[in-house]
Every structure is written in structure tokens, then in C-alpha cells.
Amino acid sequence: MAKTLVIGAFGQIGSELVPALRSKYGREGVIASDIREPHPPGEMEPYEICDATDKEGMERLIRRHDVDTVYHLASLLSASGEKNPDNAWRLNVKSLKIVLDLAVKHKLKRVFWPSSIAAFGPTTPRVGTPQHTVLKPTTMYGVTKVTGELLCQYYHLKYGLDVRSVRYPGLISHKALPGGGTTDYAVGIFYDALQKGSYSCYLRPDTRLPMMYMDDAIRGTIELMDAPAERLSVRTSYNLTAISFSAAELAAEVKKHVPSFKISYKPDERQKIADSWPQSIDDSQARKDWGWKHTYGVPEMTAVMIKELKKKLGMR
Ligand code: SER
């Protein structure tokens, strides 16, 4: 039986996408892969250690498991990418090119690759950002996302590869922590509110960004991959959004659950990145083409984050 491969299985998205795909296709039908040993060992089986920038290793993996679908999630996020632009380019672009080339060579059925709101830049309209608009990002992460989007479209047009993509907003989850992004505060605030009663936010209170609860993101990703190819009119990457809020608005929502919660603001280098991104996104094309619909609003997302994190942190 042909298998699905998830590259970047331990990341923020991968660690929730793997179980979701396994409940749909069965454990053996989904190969998880990442660059490090799983902890505890065996937990992620079937699991393969592989560096996404190692073409031979990736090819062996695709052959050995008769892979026909790849979710390629390995990536360096925006803030980490600014600390090491060379690494961001190498991991984000080189690995995608490898996956696309192998997908053509081995005639894979379908590939998923995530883009981001980071594909936009300071000259893009920031409110209700349209599907087709200016893509002139000022971060290396954004540059790799625009490059990747164009590569995906090129492989679709040139080789007929069925590669699909969405521009994720900031993703909020109580399972895996995000690492090295600009939207990470929207997860960190919950941990600190519950554990310390206060949070020091690295963005200004009025910083508004598009966000999404992880369950919506996972469901949307699988729905896009299940959609009939003829319904898809975008082969760069679909705008996708759910909610938009400012840091102060999220803090007010958290306060409804933790009344003594205090927030302070100390903007750092991530403020500049956030200021170059949209405040809200127009994702009507995704809604029209393949029926995208989010379910979690800000109050629902906040309530479930508080409830699940309390359980995870062993609090009442
Ligand atoms: N969440 C990502 C980041 O902040 C955006 O794609 O870098």
C-alpha cells in the first residue's frame, strides 16, 4: 500500500498532523520523519530519521516505504530565520526543491508544502489582504516562502505535479510549542498566564495579526489535500485565515479566565517583523474553491487553550 510521508513530524504542525493522518489512514499508512531521535523511542513508529536537505536519504525513504504523498513541513520560522538567514534559505528552499524533484521523478500523487503570511511585506495591503497581491517580504523567511510558492506553481505548470499549499497565519496549539516565530507570543501568553500569572509580551499591545487554532489548521490542510484537483485555482498558495486580534485583545480574553493576569509589553526585534505582515487576510478564494471554513473564534480558542493547558500542566 502506498504511504504518506510527513517531513518535520516533531514540529508544531507535524506533531498534530501525524496523529490526524494516522486516524484517517491507519498508523502504518503514515511515515513520520524528522531530524532527531523520537522521545521516547518508538513513540512515533513508523518513524525515520532523515535530514530534509539530504536528497539521497529522502529518496531512500520514499523508495523504501513506497511513498505517494508527502507533507513537507520542515522549516525555520521568521525570527530564527533572521538570526541565521543562510540556514533559513538552505533548509526552507533546498529541501523543498529536493522534495519537488523527487516527487516528479517518483511520480508522487500529491505534495503539501506550507507557505505563510510572511510571504507578504510592508507594501502589501495590510487589512483584508487579497489572494493576489504584492509579495515583497522583508524577512529571509518570507523570501523563502515566496520562492517556495513560485517553485510549487512552476512544478505544477511544467511537470503537472499536484502540489498544494496554504499561507498559514500564526498557529495556536496546546500540544507542541512553536519555535522561533513572530506569532509565538499567542501560545506563550497562555503558559505564562497559568504558571506565573503574568506575561511579558515582545510585541506592542496594538499589534494585530491573523491567527488560527491548530484544529482548524489541521482540518483545513487535510481538506485541501482531499479536494478534487479541478476545484483548485491557486497553485502558488491559498490565503487561509480564521481570527485576527491584537496582543491587548488576546490579553483581555485571557483575563476572563485568569482574572489576576497581568501583561507588560517590551517590543523586541520581532516587532519589526510583525509590522511588515498583514493584520487580517481575505481567504474567500479558499472558501469558494474547496469549502474552507474555520470553526474557532477568539473566545472558543482561548477557552480550549486554558482548559487543555490546565490539564497538561497538572492544574485544577
Ligand atoms: N508563525 C510563523 C512565524 O511567526 C509565521 O508563519 O514565523
mmCIF file of C-alpha atoms and ligand atoms in Angstrom:
data_model
loop_
_atom_site.group_PDB
_atom_site.id
_atom_site.type_symbol
_atom_site.label_atom_id
_atom_site.label_comp_id
_atom_site.label_asym_id
_atom_site.label_seq_id
_atom_site.Cartn_x
_atom_site.Cartn_y
_atom_site.Cartn_z
ATOM 1 C CA MET A 1 0.000 0.000 0.000
ATOM 2 C CA ALA A 2 1.317 3.469 -0.891
ATOM 3 C CA LYS A 3 2.194 5.575 2.137
ATOM 4 C CA THR A 4 2.052 9.184 3.258
ATOM 5 C CA LEU A 5 5.289 10.767 4.472
ATOM 6 C CA VAL A 6 5.355 13.689 6.926
ATOM 7 C CA ILE A 7 8.683 15.553 6.963
ATOM 8 C CA GLY A 8 9.116 17.678 10.100
ATOM 9 C CA ALA A 9 6.958 15.377 12.223
ATOM 10 C CA PHE A 10 8.108 16.891 15.541
ATOM 11 C CA GLY A 11 7.345 20.480 14.617
ATOM 12 C CA GLN A 12 4.346 22.497 15.765
ATOM 13 C CA ILE A 13 2.195 21.356 12.827
ATOM 14 C CA GLY A 14 3.725 17.909 12.284
ATOM 15 C CA SER A 15 3.142 16.707 15.813
ATOM 16 C CA GLU A 16 -0.616 17.194 15.333
ATOM 17 C CA LEU A 17 -0.849 16.350 11.640
ATOM 18 C CA VAL A 18 0.745 12.901 12.074
ATOM 19 C CA PRO A 19 -1.892 11.651 14.562
ATOM 20 C CA ALA A 20 -4.694 13.201 12.472
ATOM 21 C CA LEU A 21 -3.468 11.465 9.309
ATOM 22 C CA ARG A 22 -2.965 8.203 11.198
ATOM 23 C CA SER A 23 -6.515 8.211 12.453
ATOM 24 C CA LYS A 24 -7.612 8.624 8.825
ATOM 25 C CA TYR A 25 -5.204 6.247 7.050
ATOM 26 C CA GLY A 26 -4.068 3.936 9.870
ATOM 27 C CA ARG A 27 -0.786 4.005 11.760
ATOM 28 C CA GLU A 28 1.188 2.029 9.178
ATOM 29 C CA GLY A 29 -0.042 4.246 6.348
ATOM 30 C CA VAL A 30 1.791 7.323 7.648
ATOM 31 C CA ILE A 31 5.587 7.517 7.961
ATOM 32 C CA ALA A 32 6.768 10.218 10.351
ATOM 33 C CA SER A 33 10.181 11.721 9.734
ATOM 34 C CA ASP A 34 12.338 14.335 11.391
ATOM 35 C CA ILE A 35 15.968 15.115 12.042
ATOM 36 C CA ARG A 36 16.224 13.717 15.589
ATOM 37 C CA GLU A 37 15.548 10.614 17.684
ATOM 38 C CA PRO A 38 11.982 10.372 18.927
ATOM 39 C CA HIS A 39 11.479 10.641 22.723
ATOM 40 C CA PRO A 40 10.556 8.163 23.991
ATOM 41 C CA PRO A 41 11.970 5.939 21.223
ATOM 42 C CA GLY A 42 9.288 4.018 19.390
ATOM 43 C CA GLU A 43 6.587 6.544 20.228
ATOM 44 C CA MET A 44 6.299 7.837 16.667
ATOM 45 C CA GLU A 45 6.640 4.484 14.822
ATOM 46 C CA PRO A 46 6.731 4.062 11.886
ATOM 47 C CA TYR A 47 9.420 6.741 12.093
ATOM 48 C CA GLU A 48 12.571 7.552 10.094
ATOM 49 C CA ILE A 49 15.361 9.970 10.980
ATOM 50 C CA CYS A 50 16.203 11.970 7.876
ATOM 51 C CA ASP A 51 17.618 15.410 7.112
ATOM 52 C CA ALA A 52 15.277 17.046 4.598
ATOM 53 C CA THR A 53 18.266 18.598 2.808
ATOM 54 C CA ASP A 54 19.796 15.141 2.175
ATOM 55 C CA LYS A 55 18.499 14.193 -1.265
ATOM 56 C CA GLU A 56 19.794 10.600 -1.238
ATOM 57 C CA GLY A 57 18.361 9.992 2.229
ATOM 58 C CA MET A 58 14.986 11.369 1.188
ATOM 59 C CA GLU A 59 14.972 9.274 -1.954
ATOM 60 C CA ARG A 60 15.772 6.107 0.015
ATOM 61 C CA LEU A 61 12.901 6.860 2.337
ATOM 62 C CA ILE A 62 10.419 7.442 -0.491
ATOM 63 C CA ARG A 63 11.503 4.194 -2.193
ATOM 64 C CA ARG A 64 11.623 2.037 0.928
ATOM 65 C CA HIS A 65 8.109 2.961 2.009
ATOM 66 C CA ASP A 66 6.506 3.281 -1.408
ATOM 67 C CA VAL A 67 5.527 6.870 -0.567
ATOM 68 C CA ASP A 68 2.954 8.539 -2.837
ATOM 69 C CA THR A 69 2.027 11.613 -0.758
ATOM 70 C CA VAL A 70 4.344 13.999 1.085
ATOM 71 C CA TYR A 71 3.605 16.699 3.651
ATOM 72 C CA HIS A 72 6.843 18.674 3.752
ATOM 73 C CA LEU A 73 6.735 20.752 6.940
ATOM 74 C CA ALA A 74 10.411 21.131 7.888
ATOM 75 C CA SER A 75 11.173 24.845 8.076
ATOM 76 C CA LEU A 76 12.962 27.567 10.018
ATOM 77 C CA LEU A 77 10.481 30.245 11.164
ATOM 78 C CA SER A 78 10.703 34.040 10.876
ATOM 79 C CA ALA A 79 12.630 35.116 13.984
ATOM 80 C CA SER A 80 15.092 32.188 13.791
ATOM 81 C CA GLY A 81 15.499 32.893 10.081
ATOM 82 C CA GLU A 82 16.608 36.464 10.817
ATOM 83 C CA LYS A 83 19.261 35.130 13.204
ATOM 84 C CA ASN A 84 20.550 32.742 10.555
ATOM 85 C CA PRO A 85 19.412 33.702 7.054
ATOM 86 C CA ASP A 86 21.738 31.191 5.353
ATOM 87 C CA ASN A 87 20.249 28.320 7.313
ATOM 88 C CA ALA A 88 16.731 29.528 6.574
ATOM 89 C CA TRP A 89 17.451 29.577 2.850
ATOM 90 C CA ARG A 90 19.183 26.190 2.959
ATOM 91 C CA LEU A 91 16.525 24.377 4.921
ATOM 92 C CA ASN A 92 13.428 26.089 3.533
ATOM 93 C CA VAL A 93 14.337 26.276 -0.159
ATOM 94 C CA LYS A 94 16.830 23.463 -0.707
ATOM 95 C CA SER A 95 14.646 20.851 0.981
ATOM 96 C CA LEU A 96 11.557 21.941 -0.962
ATOM 97 C CA LYS A 97 13.423 21.678 -4.280
ATOM 98 C CA ILE A 98 14.560 18.185 -3.277
ATOM 99 C CA VAL A 99 11.020 17.097 -2.425
ATOM 100 C CA LEU A 100 9.604 18.565 -5.655
ATOM 101 C CA ASP A 101 12.298 16.901 -7.796
ATOM 102 C CA LEU A 102 11.778 13.536 -6.095
ATOM 103 C CA ALA A 103 8.014 13.911 -6.432
ATOM 104 C CA VAL A 104 8.377 14.343 -10.203
ATOM 105 C CA LYS A 105 10.952 11.541 -10.507
ATOM 106 C CA HIS A 106 8.889 9.031 -8.498
ATOM 107 C CA LYS A 107 5.559 10.253 -9.864
ATOM 108 C CA LEU A 108 4.118 11.007 -6.452
ATOM 109 C CA LYS A 109 0.390 11.571 -6.304
ATOM 110 C CA ARG A 110 0.410 14.728 -4.177
ATOM 111 C CA VAL A 111 2.630 17.078 -2.174
ATOM 112 C CA PHE A 112 1.710 19.591 0.549
ATOM 113 C CA TRP A 113 4.013 22.456 1.477
ATOM 114 C CA PRO A 114 3.138 25.327 3.829
ATOM 115 C CA SER A 115 3.571 28.971 2.991
ATOM 116 C CA SER A 116 2.806 31.748 5.459
ATOM 117 C CA ILE A 117 1.500 35.272 5.984
ATOM 118 C CA ALA A 118 5.245 36.026 5.990
ATOM 119 C CA ALA A 119 5.105 35.899 2.170
ATOM 120 C CA PHE A 120 3.605 39.402 2.381
ATOM 121 C CA GLY A 121 5.561 42.535 3.179
ATOM 122 C CA PRO A 122 5.244 46.188 4.203
ATOM 123 C CA THR A 123 3.967 47.293 0.768
ATOM 124 C CA THR A 124 1.145 44.701 0.756
ATOM 125 C CA PRO A 125 -2.337 45.995 1.729
ATOM 126 C CA ARG A 126 -2.464 45.077 5.432
ATOM 127 C CA VAL A 127 -6.183 44.797 6.047
ATOM 128 C CA GLY A 128 -8.149 42.102 4.241
ATOM 129 C CA THR A 129 -5.004 41.174 2.304
ATOM 130 C CA PRO A 130 -6.179 39.782 -1.048
ATOM 131 C CA GLN A 131 -5.198 36.413 -2.530
ATOM 132 C CA HIS A 132 -3.353 38.005 -5.441
ATOM 133 C CA THR A 133 -1.308 40.952 -4.227
ATOM 134 C CA VAL A 134 2.179 42.339 -3.654
ATOM 135 C CA LEU A 135 4.660 39.701 -2.411
ATOM 136 C CA LYS A 136 7.717 41.680 -1.318
ATOM 137 C CA PRO A 137 8.627 40.341 2.147
ATOM 138 C CA THR A 138 11.493 41.850 4.117
ATOM 139 C CA THR A 139 12.457 38.743 6.133
ATOM 140 C CA MET A 140 14.520 35.831 4.834
ATOM 141 C CA TYR A 141 11.726 33.514 5.990
ATOM 142 C CA GLY A 142 9.308 35.474 3.789
ATOM 143 C CA VAL A 143 11.746 35.383 0.872
ATOM 144 C CA THR A 144 11.936 31.590 1.181
ATOM 145 C CA LYS A 145 8.123 31.370 1.279
ATOM 146 C CA VAL A 146 7.652 33.460 -1.894
ATOM 147 C CA THR A 147 10.395 31.436 -3.600
ATOM 148 C CA GLY A 148 8.724 28.221 -2.475
ATOM 149 C CA GLU A 149 5.306 29.326 -3.692
ATOM 150 C CA LEU A 150 6.708 30.112 -7.123
ATOM 151 C CA LEU A 151 8.592 26.806 -7.203
ATOM 152 C CA CYS A 152 5.393 24.915 -6.360
ATOM 153 C CA GLN A 153 3.483 26.680 -9.117
ATOM 154 C CA TYR A 154 6.354 26.086 -11.568
ATOM 155 C CA TYR A 155 6.436 22.340 -10.880
ATOM 156 C CA HIS A 156 2.682 22.208 -11.300
ATOM 157 C CA LEU A 157 2.746 24.049 -14.619
ATOM 158 C CA LYS A 158 5.885 22.441 -16.013
ATOM 159 C CA TYR A 159 5.551 18.846 -14.778
ATOM 160 C CA GLY A 160 1.884 18.573 -13.805
ATOM 161 C CA LEU A 161 2.865 17.897 -10.178
ATOM 162 C CA ASP A 162 -0.118 18.072 -7.842
ATOM 163 C CA VAL A 163 1.452 20.272 -5.181
ATOM 164 C CA ARG A 164 -0.865 22.179 -2.831
ATOM 165 C CA SER A 165 -0.206 24.908 -0.312
ATOM 166 C CA VAL A 166 -1.736 27.358 2.160
ATOM 167 C CA ARG A 167 -0.405 30.557 3.680
ATOM 168 C CA TYR A 168 -0.857 29.744 7.366
ATOM 169 C CA PRO A 169 -1.433 32.566 9.817
ATOM 170 C CA GLY A 170 0.012 32.271 13.355
ATOM 171 C CA LEU A 171 -0.962 28.843 14.692
ATOM 172 C CA ILE A 172 -2.094 28.335 18.278
ATOM 173 C CA SER A 173 -1.937 24.959 19.964
ATOM 174 C CA HIS A 174 -1.647 23.436 23.433
ATOM 175 C CA LYS A 175 0.321 20.409 22.223
ATOM 176 C CA ALA A 176 3.659 21.341 20.644
ATOM 177 C CA LEU A 177 5.284 24.715 21.213
ATOM 178 C CA PRO A 178 6.059 26.886 18.221
ATOM 179 C CA GLY A 179 9.746 27.627 17.855
ATOM 180 C CA GLY A 180 11.382 30.783 16.572
ATOM 181 C CA GLY A 181 8.364 32.531 15.073
ATOM 182 C CA THR A 182 6.952 36.035 15.469
ATOM 183 C CA THR A 183 3.459 34.801 16.375
ATOM 184 C CA ASP A 184 4.752 32.543 19.200
ATOM 185 C CA TYR A 185 3.525 35.034 21.839
ATOM 186 C CA ALA A 186 -0.046 33.887 21.198
ATOM 187 C CA VAL A 187 0.920 30.492 22.644
ATOM 188 C CA GLY A 188 3.436 31.656 25.257
ATOM 189 C CA ILE A 189 0.887 34.003 26.852
ATOM 190 C CA PHE A 190 -1.250 31.021 27.916
ATOM 191 C CA TYR A 191 1.601 29.125 29.594
ATOM 192 C CA ASP A 192 2.775 32.201 31.500
ATOM 193 C CA ALA A 193 -0.748 33.270 32.454
ATOM 194 C CA LEU A 194 -1.360 29.890 34.074
ATOM 195 C CA GLN A 195 2.110 29.285 35.519
ATOM 196 C CA LYS A 196 3.197 32.811 36.530
ATOM 197 C CA GLY A 197 0.039 34.928 36.386
ATOM 198 C CA SER A 198 1.813 37.429 34.132
ATOM 199 C CA TYR A 199 3.362 37.689 30.675
ATOM 200 C CA SER A 200 5.999 39.951 29.179
ATOM 201 C CA CYS A 201 4.992 40.416 25.547
ATOM 202 C CA TYR A 202 7.641 41.136 22.904
ATOM 203 C CA LEU A 203 5.089 42.928 20.671
ATOM 204 C CA ARG A 204 3.233 46.226 21.209
ATOM 205 C CA PRO A 205 -0.324 45.931 22.580
ATOM 206 C CA ASP A 206 -1.872 47.188 19.327
ATOM 207 C CA THR A 207 -0.078 44.626 17.140
ATOM 208 C CA ARG A 208 -2.794 42.815 15.223
ATOM 209 C CA LEU A 209 -2.008 39.606 13.337
ATOM 210 C CA PRO A 210 -4.009 36.842 11.646
ATOM 211 C CA MET A 211 -4.155 33.628 13.715
ATOM 212 C CA MET A 212 -5.779 30.196 13.788
ATOM 213 C CA TYR A 213 -6.421 27.441 16.306
ATOM 214 C CA MET A 214 -4.493 24.305 15.362
ATOM 215 C CA ASP A 215 -7.529 22.021 14.980
ATOM 216 C CA ASP A 216 -8.807 24.298 12.223
ATOM 217 C CA ALA A 217 -5.384 24.337 10.561
ATOM 218 C CA ILE A 218 -5.069 20.541 10.573
ATOM 219 C CA ARG A 219 -8.596 20.016 9.294
ATOM 220 C CA GLY A 220 -8.125 22.668 6.587
ATOM 221 C CA THR A 221 -4.855 21.107 5.465
ATOM 222 C CA ILE A 222 -6.402 17.660 5.094
ATOM 223 C CA GLU A 223 -9.463 19.115 3.354
ATOM 224 C CA LEU A 224 -7.268 20.911 0.842
ATOM 225 C CA MET A 225 -5.359 17.681 0.162
ATOM 226 C CA ASP A 226 -8.667 15.808 -0.319
ATOM 227 C CA ALA A 227 -10.196 18.416 -2.654
ATOM 228 C CA PRO A 228 -10.667 17.464 -6.313
ATOM 229 C CA ALA A 229 -7.754 18.917 -8.332
ATOM 230 C CA GLU A 230 -10.091 20.612 -10.810
ATOM 231 C CA ARG A 231 -11.520 22.764 -7.990
ATOM 232 C CA LEU A 232 -8.149 24.372 -7.248
ATOM 233 C CA SER A 233 -7.453 27.673 -8.984
ATOM 234 C CA VAL A 234 -4.396 28.667 -6.922
ATOM 235 C CA ARG A 235 -1.150 26.745 -7.323
ATOM 236 C CA THR A 236 1.138 29.168 -5.523
ATOM 237 C CA SER A 237 -0.513 29.120 -2.085
ATOM 238 C CA TYR A 238 -4.004 29.799 -0.743
ATOM 239 C CA ASN A 239 -4.681 32.617 1.708
ATOM 240 C CA LEU A 240 -6.128 30.979 4.807
ATOM 241 C CA THR A 241 -7.347 32.650 7.952
ATOM 242 C CA ALA A 242 -9.626 32.339 10.933
ATOM 243 C CA ILE A 243 -9.233 35.120 13.515
ATOM 244 C CA SER A 244 -7.307 38.376 13.908
ATOM 245 C CA PHE A 245 -6.587 40.017 17.241
ATOM 246 C CA SER A 246 -4.154 42.417 18.840
ATOM 247 C CA ALA A 247 -1.916 41.397 21.728
ATOM 248 C CA ALA A 248 -4.029 43.555 24.071
ATOM 249 C CA GLU A 249 -7.255 41.917 22.885
ATOM 250 C CA LEU A 250 -5.850 38.449 23.495
ATOM 251 C CA ALA A 251 -4.671 39.530 26.948
ATOM 252 C CA ALA A 252 -8.203 40.763 27.746
ATOM 253 C CA GLU A 253 -9.627 37.407 26.671
ATOM 254 C CA VAL A 254 -7.096 35.516 28.827
ATOM 255 C CA LYS A 255 -8.021 37.743 31.781
ATOM 256 C CA LYS A 256 -11.604 36.454 31.600
ATOM 257 C CA HIS A 257 -10.210 33.043 32.629
ATOM 258 C CA VAL A 258 -7.338 34.221 34.854
ATOM 259 C CA PRO A 259 -8.707 37.398 36.493
ATOM 260 C CA SER A 260 -5.415 38.319 38.202
ATOM 261 C CA PHE A 261 -3.464 38.073 34.903
ATOM 262 C CA LYS A 262 -1.082 40.969 34.193
ATOM 263 C CA ILE A 263 0.639 41.725 30.901
ATOM 264 C CA SER A 264 3.551 44.043 30.159
ATOM 265 C CA TYR A 265 4.974 44.989 26.774
ATOM 266 C CA LYS A 266 8.619 45.097 25.791
ATOM 267 C CA PRO A 267 8.831 45.089 21.980
ATOM 268 C CA ASP A 268 11.982 43.485 20.580
ATOM 269 C CA GLU A 269 13.277 42.779 17.061
ATOM 270 C CA ARG A 270 10.166 40.724 16.305
ATOM 271 C CA GLN A 271 8.047 43.906 16.352
ATOM 272 C CA LYS A 272 9.555 44.965 13.025
ATOM 273 C CA ILE A 273 8.655 41.593 11.508
ATOM 274 C CA ALA A 274 5.081 41.778 12.822
ATOM 275 C CA ASP A 275 4.740 45.337 11.488
ATOM 276 C CA SER A 276 5.590 44.104 7.996
ATOM 277 C CA TRP A 277 2.815 41.460 7.986
ATOM 278 C CA PRO A 278 -0.937 41.742 7.338
ATOM 279 C CA GLN A 279 -3.406 42.417 10.141
ATOM 280 C CA SER A 280 -6.167 40.404 8.501
ATOM 281 C CA ILE A 281 -6.465 38.181 5.444
ATOM 282 C CA ASP A 282 -9.077 37.721 2.730
ATOM 283 C CA ASP A 283 -9.321 33.967 2.228
ATOM 284 C CA SER A 284 -12.507 33.967 0.136
ATOM 285 C CA GLN A 285 -10.774 32.078 -2.695
ATOM 286 C CA ALA A 286 -10.081 29.088 -0.408
ATOM 287 C CA ARG A 287 -13.669 29.277 0.879
ATOM 288 C CA LYS A 288 -15.007 29.316 -2.680
ATOM 289 C CA ASP A 289 -12.678 26.739 -4.281
ATOM 290 C CA TRP A 290 -12.561 23.976 -1.678
ATOM 291 C CA GLY A 291 -15.025 24.992 1.006
ATOM 292 C CA TRP A 292 -12.605 26.231 3.696
ATOM 293 C CA LYS A 293 -14.381 27.308 6.870
ATOM 294 C CA HIS A 294 -12.893 27.966 10.306
ATOM 295 C CA THR A 295 -14.724 26.970 13.475
ATOM 296 C CA TYR A 296 -12.780 28.519 16.384
ATOM 297 C CA GLY A 297 -13.290 32.184 17.215
ATOM 298 C CA VAL A 298 -11.137 34.012 19.800
ATOM 299 C CA PRO A 299 -13.313 33.090 22.842
ATOM 300 C CA GLU A 300 -13.550 29.406 21.808
ATOM 301 C CA MET A 301 -9.824 29.170 21.129
ATOM 302 C CA THR A 302 -8.977 30.862 24.450
ATOM 303 C CA ALA A 303 -11.321 28.625 26.432
ATOM 304 C CA VAL A 304 -9.927 25.411 24.950
ATOM 305 C CA MET A 305 -6.307 26.559 25.377
ATOM 306 C CA ILE A 306 -6.887 27.326 29.061
ATOM 307 C CA LYS A 307 -8.756 24.075 29.667
ATOM 308 C CA GLU A 308 -6.230 21.836 27.892
ATOM 309 C CA LEU A 309 -3.153 23.571 29.288
ATOM 310 C CA LYS A 310 -4.502 23.281 32.822
ATOM 311 C CA LYS A 311 -4.733 19.522 32.273
ATOM 312 C CA LYS A 312 -1.281 19.377 30.685
ATOM 313 C CA LEU A 313 0.307 21.400 33.485
ATOM 314 C CA GLY A 314 -1.477 19.367 36.160
ATOM 315 C CA MET A 315 -3.555 22.310 37.411
ATOM 316 C CA ARG A 316 -7.135 22.210 38.590
HETATM 317 N N1 SER B 1 4.121 31.619 12.697
HETATM 318 C C1 SER B 1 5.128 31.996 11.746
HETATM 319 C C2 SER B 1 6.130 32.892 12.350
HETATM 320 O O1 SER B 1 5.789 33.613 13.244
HETATM 321 C C3 SER B 1 4.514 32.654 10.564
HETATM 322 O O2 SER B 1 4.399 31.723 9.549
HETATM 323 O O3 SER B 1 7.245 32.925 11.918
#
